[in-house]
Amino acid sequence: MTYYRIEESIHDDGYWVVGINDEHAQWLWHLRRGFRIADTGEAVPIEVNDGAETPFALGFYQVPVVSLSLAQELVAVAPDDLQILPAKLSNGVSGFVILNILHVLDVLIPELASRWELSQPSSSPLRRERIRGHQIFRILNSPAVVVSQAVWNKITQAGVRNIHSEPVSFLPT
């Protein structure tokens, strides 16, 4: 199976830049570490700049803010890997949620981990056996989000243009 490291292109002018406001910053710690969040039904306020709506934005700290329809498609592909949380966008647009990525995997080879750079993730191969069939995950001690081919296909089919991918490499087995 092919996996990709995804990142938002901050150079694509015109798309939303999203972030969680300071009073809800404690959520970031939990979201970045893969903790399931108790859903109280309260929407998390999301700050949005004045840009073009996009169905998938990684936002600050690589926390995905996505359209509800795309979130449901991604959860169908990766039901054990994601949690949908309600979001309230500052620009008043409705129908968007936060995707909580529930798995943070230790897949980097320790002696090569320092080579895992944002701009060159393929410079350090991952340990495939530690992925264990996950479709979307974070990498321990890295801001990286990695998705399977099936998840990447759903993202691209939704017409997302502000997210770029790079295939990751694996240690030979």
XYZ file of N, CA and C in Angstrom:
519
model
N 0.841 -1.175 0.000
C 0.000 0.000 0.000
C 0.890 1.243 0.000
N 0.499 2.238 -0.763
C 1.235 3.493 -0.831
C 0.710 4.447 0.232
N 1.632 5.159 0.872
C 1.286 6.176 1.859
C 1.919 7.500 1.457
N 1.275 8.592 1.871
C 1.741 9.922 1.535
C 1.803 10.792 2.779
N 2.817 11.614 2.841
C 2.869 12.668 3.840
C 2.165 13.847 3.206
N 1.175 14.411 3.916
C 0.446 15.538 3.348
C 0.779 16.811 4.113
N 0.733 17.907 3.384
C 0.939 19.208 4.016
C 0.137 20.240 3.245
N -0.199 21.293 3.953
C -0.938 22.379 3.332
C 0.062 23.343 2.724
N -0.230 23.778 1.523
C 0.640 24.749 0.870
C 0.235 26.141 1.324
N 1.093 26.768 2.098
C 0.799 28.115 2.561
C 1.069 29.137 1.463
N 1.585 28.667 0.346
C 1.880 29.561 -0.763
C 0.724 29.671 -1.748
N -0.326 28.858 -1.549
C -1.499 28.937 -2.419
C -2.406 30.043 -1.911
N -2.197 31.235 -2.396
C -2.985 32.383 -1.960
C -4.461 32.159 -2.223
N -5.246 32.671 -1.323
C -6.676 32.645 -1.539
C -7.412 31.572 -0.769
N -6.718 30.569 -0.265
C -7.394 29.532 0.504
C -7.426 29.895 1.976
N -8.380 29.313 2.682
C -8.493 29.519 4.114
C -7.200 29.183 4.839
N -6.920 29.915 5.882
C -5.935 29.521 6.882
C -6.748 29.402 8.160
N -6.705 28.247 8.787
C -7.547 28.012 9.954
C -6.701 27.753 11.187
N -7.263 28.055 12.341
C -6.577 27.812 13.602
C -7.563 27.813 14.749
N -7.186 27.170 15.824
C -8.008 27.145 17.030
C -7.615 28.343 17.864
N -8.631 29.096 18.343
C -8.292 30.298 19.108
C -7.670 29.933 20.453
N -7.016 30.901 21.074
C -6.204 30.663 22.270
C -6.966 30.044 23.439
N -8.239 30.400 23.610
C -8.955 29.862 24.760
C -9.240 28.366 24.629
N -9.093 27.811 23.430
C -9.269 26.376 23.223
C -7.949 25.690 22.856
N -6.839 26.350 23.141
C -5.526 25.812 22.758
C -5.211 24.487 23.441
N -5.811 24.219 24.603
C -5.550 22.937 25.274
C -5.986 21.765 24.400
N -6.943 22.001 23.512
C -7.371 20.946 22.596
C -6.227 20.518 21.695
N -5.393 21.471 21.298
C -4.299 21.151 20.380
C -3.406 20.056 20.932
N -3.112 20.139 22.214
C -2.251 19.143 22.842
C -2.865 17.758 22.691
N -4.157 17.655 22.953
C -4.844 16.368 22.842
C -4.954 15.910 21.387
N -5.275 16.853 20.501
C -5.426 16.497 19.092
C -4.105 16.057 18.467
N -3.004 16.668 18.837
C -1.704 16.317 18.270
C -1.183 14.992 18.802
N -1.722 14.521 19.915
C -1.239 13.283 20.525
C -2.172 12.103 20.318
N -3.254 12.316 19.569
C -4.137 11.215 19.216
C -5.112 10.803 20.300
N -5.361 11.664 21.273
C -6.317 11.320 22.319
C -7.742 11.511 21.805
N -8.599 10.549 22.130
C -10.020 10.709 21.826
C -10.561 11.793 22.758
N -11.325 12.704 22.199
C -11.876 13.835 22.952
C -13.334 13.526 23.278
N -13.731 13.752 24.515
C -15.137 13.575 24.880
C -15.962 14.592 24.098
N -16.918 14.112 23.342
C -17.752 14.999 22.529
C -18.900 15.509 23.384
N -18.799 16.757 23.794
C -19.835 17.379 24.623
C -20.918 18.011 23.757
N -20.714 17.994 22.443
C -21.642 18.646 21.535
C -21.316 20.112 21.324
N -20.431 20.658 22.159
C -20.014 22.050 22.021
C -19.025 22.161 20.869
N -19.304 23.079 19.958
C -18.436 23.269 18.809
C -17.183 24.037 19.215
N -16.045 23.612 18.704
C -14.777 24.292 18.962
C -14.679 25.479 18.016
N -14.450 26.682 18.552
C -14.315 27.853 17.676
C -13.042 27.759 16.831
N -13.191 27.980 15.540
C -12.074 27.938 14.601
C -11.958 29.310 13.944
N -10.765 29.880 14.021
C -10.500 31.154 13.361
C -10.222 30.878 11.884
N -10.849 31.644 11.003
C -10.673 31.473 9.562
C -10.347 32.827 8.951
N -9.326 32.861 8.102
C -9.018 34.117 7.403
C -10.017 34.322 6.276
N -9.927 35.435 5.608
C -10.820 35.731 4.489
C -10.268 35.105 3.226
N -10.526 33.860 3.026
C -10.039 33.176 1.840
C -11.135 32.331 1.231
N -10.791 31.653 0.151
C -11.743 30.783 -0.530
C -11.973 29.517 0.292
N -13.211 29.132 0.367
C -13.579 27.903 1.086
C -12.896 26.710 0.445
N -12.419 25.804 1.278
C -11.805 24.569 0.804
C -12.332 23.422 1.649
N -12.585 22.244 1.056
C -13.163 21.150 1.827
C -12.193 20.487 2.808
N -10.908 20.848 2.739
C -9.910 20.230 3.629
C -8.812 21.246 3.886
N -8.630 21.608 5.153
C -7.539 22.505 5.542
C -6.833 21.884 6.728
N -5.519 21.860 6.702
C -4.772 21.293 7.826
C -4.647 22.268 8.980
N -4.577 23.528 8.686
C -4.549 24.504 9.761
C -3.292 24.443 10.603
N -3.289 25.302 11.635
C -2.150 25.334 12.533
C -2.028 24.003 13.257
N -0.828 23.561 13.465
C -0.536 22.312 14.169
C -1.076 21.088 13.452
N -1.327 21.210 12.154
C -1.759 20.087 11.338
C -3.055 19.454 11.857
N -3.978 20.257 12.326
C -5.283 19.770 12.779
C -6.260 19.968 11.626
N -6.758 18.869 11.028
C -7.645 18.996 9.873
C -9.008 19.594 10.223
N -9.401 20.608 9.449
C -10.749 21.165 9.486
C -11.315 20.885 8.103
N -12.401 20.098 8.057
C -12.902 19.604 6.767
C -14.416 19.739 6.684
N -14.907 19.681 5.457
C -16.365 19.695 5.274
C -16.927 18.409 5.877
N -18.143 18.503 6.377
C -18.779 17.335 6.989
C -18.902 16.197 5.991
N -19.225 16.509 4.742
C -19.380 15.445 3.744
C -18.058 14.719 3.491
N -16.955 15.458 3.387
C -15.656 14.813 3.199
C -15.266 14.040 4.458
N -15.535 14.602 5.630
C -15.226 13.893 6.881
C -15.930 12.542 6.920
N -17.189 12.500 6.517
C -17.930 11.238 6.531
C -17.328 10.238 5.548
N -16.870 10.718 4.391
C -16.214 9.828 3.428
C -14.898 9.287 3.986
N -14.134 10.140 4.652
C -12.854 9.706 5.215
C -13.069 8.723 6.358
N -14.071 8.969 7.185
C -14.368 8.044 8.281
C -14.829 6.692 7.725
N -15.522 6.686 6.602
C -15.930 5.427 5.978
C -14.713 4.605 5.550
N -13.648 5.291 5.109
C -12.410 4.614 4.697
C -11.572 4.230 5.911
N -11.582 5.084 6.942
C -10.696 4.905 8.104
C -11.481 5.030 9.415
N -12.453 4.141 9.662
C -13.332 4.311 10.824
C -12.624 4.243 12.173
N -11.543 3.497 12.271
C -10.838 3.358 13.543
C -9.739 4.400 13.735
N -9.544 5.241 12.740
C -8.437 6.194 12.765
C -8.854 7.634 13.022
N -10.152 7.925 12.962
C -10.616 9.306 13.011
C -11.797 9.489 13.956
N -11.877 10.674 14.520
C -13.018 11.103 15.314
C -13.471 12.454 14.761
N -14.764 12.607 14.553
C -15.322 13.868 14.074
C -15.764 14.688 15.278
N -15.319 15.953 15.314
C -15.694 16.874 16.385
C -16.342 18.112 15.775
N -17.375 18.654 16.412
C -18.043 19.834 15.861
C -17.141 21.064 15.883
N -17.284 21.905 14.873
C -16.499 23.136 14.775
C -17.435 24.297 14.456
N -17.059 25.469 14.945
C -17.797 26.699 14.634
C -16.805 27.679 14.024
N -16.950 27.908 12.724
C -16.009 28.758 12.004
C -16.322 30.232 12.228
N -15.281 31.017 12.429
C -15.435 32.445 12.725
C -16.070 33.228 11.579
N -15.999 32.699 10.366
C -16.586 33.396 9.218
C -18.059 33.045 9.017
N -18.602 32.204 9.923
C -20.018 31.868 9.866
C -20.384 30.743 8.925
N -19.429 30.205 8.163
C -19.713 29.099 7.252
C -20.006 27.851 8.090
N -21.068 27.155 7.745
C -21.431 25.949 8.495
C -21.068 24.705 7.689
N -21.221 23.564 8.316
C -20.967 22.301 7.630
C -19.516 21.852 7.664
N -18.736 22.354 8.647
C -17.339 21.953 8.777
C -17.095 21.370 10.157
N -16.156 20.440 10.239
C -15.824 19.745 11.479
C -14.313 19.638 11.623
N -13.897 19.263 12.821
C -12.495 18.946 13.074
C -12.343 17.436 12.966
N -11.291 16.996 12.307
C -10.963 15.565 12.278
C -9.864 15.319 13.296
N -10.164 14.513 14.276
C -9.164 14.118 15.268
C -8.508 12.836 14.773
N -7.225 12.906 14.478
C -6.462 11.729 14.034
C -6.056 10.969 15.288
N -6.561 9.743 15.433
C -6.475 9.015 16.700
C -5.198 8.206 16.907
N -4.348 8.131 15.920
C -3.147 7.307 16.080
C -1.885 8.112 15.823
N -0.962 8.028 16.764
C 0.366 8.617 16.640
C 1.324 7.432 16.712
N 1.996 7.155 15.611
C 2.794 5.930 15.501
C 4.287 6.208 15.562
N 4.972 5.321 16.225
C 6.433 5.366 16.306
C 6.983 4.561 15.126
N 7.055 5.203 13.973
C 7.459 4.513 12.746
C 8.817 4.956 12.220
N 9.405 5.968 12.857
C 10.723 6.424 12.418
C 11.814 5.505 12.967
N 12.849 5.322 12.189
C 13.999 4.546 12.632
C 14.847 5.482 13.484
N 15.090 5.136 14.760
C 15.736 6.089 15.674
C 17.013 6.726 15.137
N 17.872 5.950 14.543
C 19.136 6.512 14.078
C 18.975 7.412 12.848
N 17.800 7.374 12.210
C 17.551 8.225 11.048
C 16.499 9.292 11.320
N 15.935 9.299 12.521
C 14.815 10.199 12.828
C 15.166 11.661 12.623
N 16.396 12.038 12.879
C 16.771 13.445 12.728
C 16.716 13.883 11.267
N 16.725 12.925 10.334
C 16.665 13.260 8.917
C 15.243 13.495 8.437
N 14.250 13.177 9.282
C 12.855 13.371 8.888
C 12.574 14.865 8.957
N 12.737 15.513 7.843
C 12.540 16.956 7.776
C 11.227 17.233 7.073
N 10.641 18.375 7.385
C 9.381 18.737 6.746
C 9.489 18.732 5.232
N 10.614 19.164 4.716
C 10.744 19.268 3.268
C 11.227 17.985 2.602
N 11.722 17.026 3.379
C 12.258 15.807 2.774
C 11.885 14.565 3.578
N 10.587 14.245 3.687
C 10.215 13.091 4.496
C 10.709 11.771 3.924
N 10.927 11.711 2.617
C 11.373 10.449 2.036
C 12.843 10.161 2.333
N 13.538 11.120 2.962
C 14.949 10.898 3.272
C 15.130 9.912 4.423
N 14.075 9.606 5.130
C 14.141 8.647 6.226
C 13.016 7.637 6.070
N 13.343 6.403 5.691
C 12.283 5.413 5.482
C 11.570 5.059 6.793
N 10.299 4.732 6.661
C 9.476 4.350 7.806
C 9.465 2.834 7.980
N 9.087 2.415 9.172
C 8.932 0.983 9.461
C 7.486 0.592 9.158
N 7.289 -0.097 8.057
C 5.954 -0.476 7.579
C 5.209 -1.340 8.586
N 5.912 -2.222 9.267
C 5.247 -3.158 10.182
C 4.559 -2.450 11.343
N 4.944 -1.228 11.617
C 4.320 -0.492 12.727
C 3.051 0.246 12.313
N 2.756 0.282 11.042
C 1.551 0.984 10.576
C 0.300 0.142 10.834
N 0.424 -1.155 10.764
C -0.650 -2.087 11.122
C -2.002 -1.749 10.479
N -1.990 -1.381 9.224
C -3.240 -1.164 8.499
C -3.924 0.170 8.711
N -3.333 1.071 9.480
C -3.950 2.382 9.669
C -4.008 3.125 8.340
N -5.064 3.884 8.151
C -5.273 4.636 6.919
C -4.800 6.084 7.024
N -4.780 6.608 8.242
C -4.311 7.975 8.480
C -3.721 8.011 9.883
N -2.550 8.658 10.024
C -1.900 8.711 11.331
C -0.912 9.863 11.370
N -0.508 10.174 12.581
C 0.574 11.126 12.809
C 1.831 10.332 13.135
N 2.971 10.972 12.959
C 4.239 10.337 13.297
C 4.715 10.899 14.631
N 5.068 10.014 15.540
C 5.534 10.410 16.860
C 6.697 11.391 16.730
N 6.653 12.471 17.506
C 7.697 13.509 17.536
C 7.875 14.236 16.205
N 6.808 14.312 15.439
C 6.852 15.008 14.159
C 5.477 15.635 13.917
N 5.421 16.753 13.229
C 4.110 17.317 12.898
C 3.444 16.614 11.715
N 4.106 15.634 11.141
C 3.644 15.022 9.898
C 2.327 14.268 10.058
N 1.495 14.396 9.021
C 0.287 13.596 8.869
C 0.520 12.708 7.656
N 0.268 11.403 7.817
C 0.480 10.436 6.742
C -0.857 9.770 6.438
N -1.170 9.647 5.142
C -2.429 9.051 4.722
C -2.174 7.928 3.715
N -3.093 6.979 3.680
C -3.025 5.892 2.701
C -3.482 6.394 1.338
N -3.276 5.568 0.336
C -3.744 5.895 -1.018
C -5.255 6.101 -1.022
N -5.995 5.277 -0.284
C -7.455 5.388 -0.248
C -7.903 6.733 0.326
N -7.250 7.197 1.385
C -7.585 8.490 1.982
C -7.182 9.615 1.030
N -5.992 9.518 0.447
C -5.541 10.542 -0.485
C -6.503 10.652 -1.669
N -6.996 9.516 -2.159
C -7.950 9.534 -3.266
C -9.214 10.316 -2.896
N -9.737 10.109 -1.697
C -10.939 10.837 -1.247
C -10.672 12.336 -1.170
N -9.495 12.706 -0.682
C -9.145 14.124 -0.574
C -9.078 14.757 -1.956
N -8.427 14.098 -2.889
C -8.287 14.678 -4.235
C -9.625 14.662 -4.980
N -10.443 13.633 -4.782
C -11.759 13.575 -5.437
C -12.678 14.695 -4.953
N -12.421 15.209 -3.762
C -13.221 16.309 -3.216
C -12.817 17.651 -3.819
N -11.800 17.645 -4.670
C -11.373 18.873 -5.328
C -10.450 19.735 -4.495
N -9.827 19.151 -3.493
C -8.915 19.907 -2.630
C -7.672 20.266 -3.437
N -7.317 21.550 -3.424
C -6.156 22.013 -4.190
C -5.058 22.606 -3.322
N -5.325 22.804 -2.051
C -4.338 23.455 -1.179
C -3.527 22.450 -0.358
N -3.718 21.160 -0.595
C -2.976 20.112 0.113
C -2.100 19.396 -0.900
N -0.847 19.226 -0.533
C 0.105 18.533 -1.410
C 0.584 17.269 -0.711
N 1.043 16.324 -1.508
C 1.493 15.058 -0.932
C 2.852 14.675 -1.475
N 3.526 13.849 -0.693
C 4.783 13.260 -1.125
C 4.788 11.812 -0.644
N 5.045 10.858 -1.542
C 5.074 9.458 -1.099
C 6.165 9.259 -0.041
N 5.865 8.437 0.936
C 6.879 8.092 1.928
C 7.522 6.781 1.527
N 8.736 6.583 1.971
C 9.453 5.346 1.668
C 9.480 4.453 2.902
N 9.735 3.197 2.673
C 9.770 2.226 3.759
C 11.075 1.448 3.743
N 11.458 0.977 4.907
C 12.611 0.086 4.991
C 12.316 -1.176 4.202
N 13.279 -1.716 3.509
C 13.047 -2.988 2.829
C 12.731 -4.079 3.859
N 11.802 -4.956 3.512
C 11.443 -6.040 4.442
C 12.086 -7.331 4.042
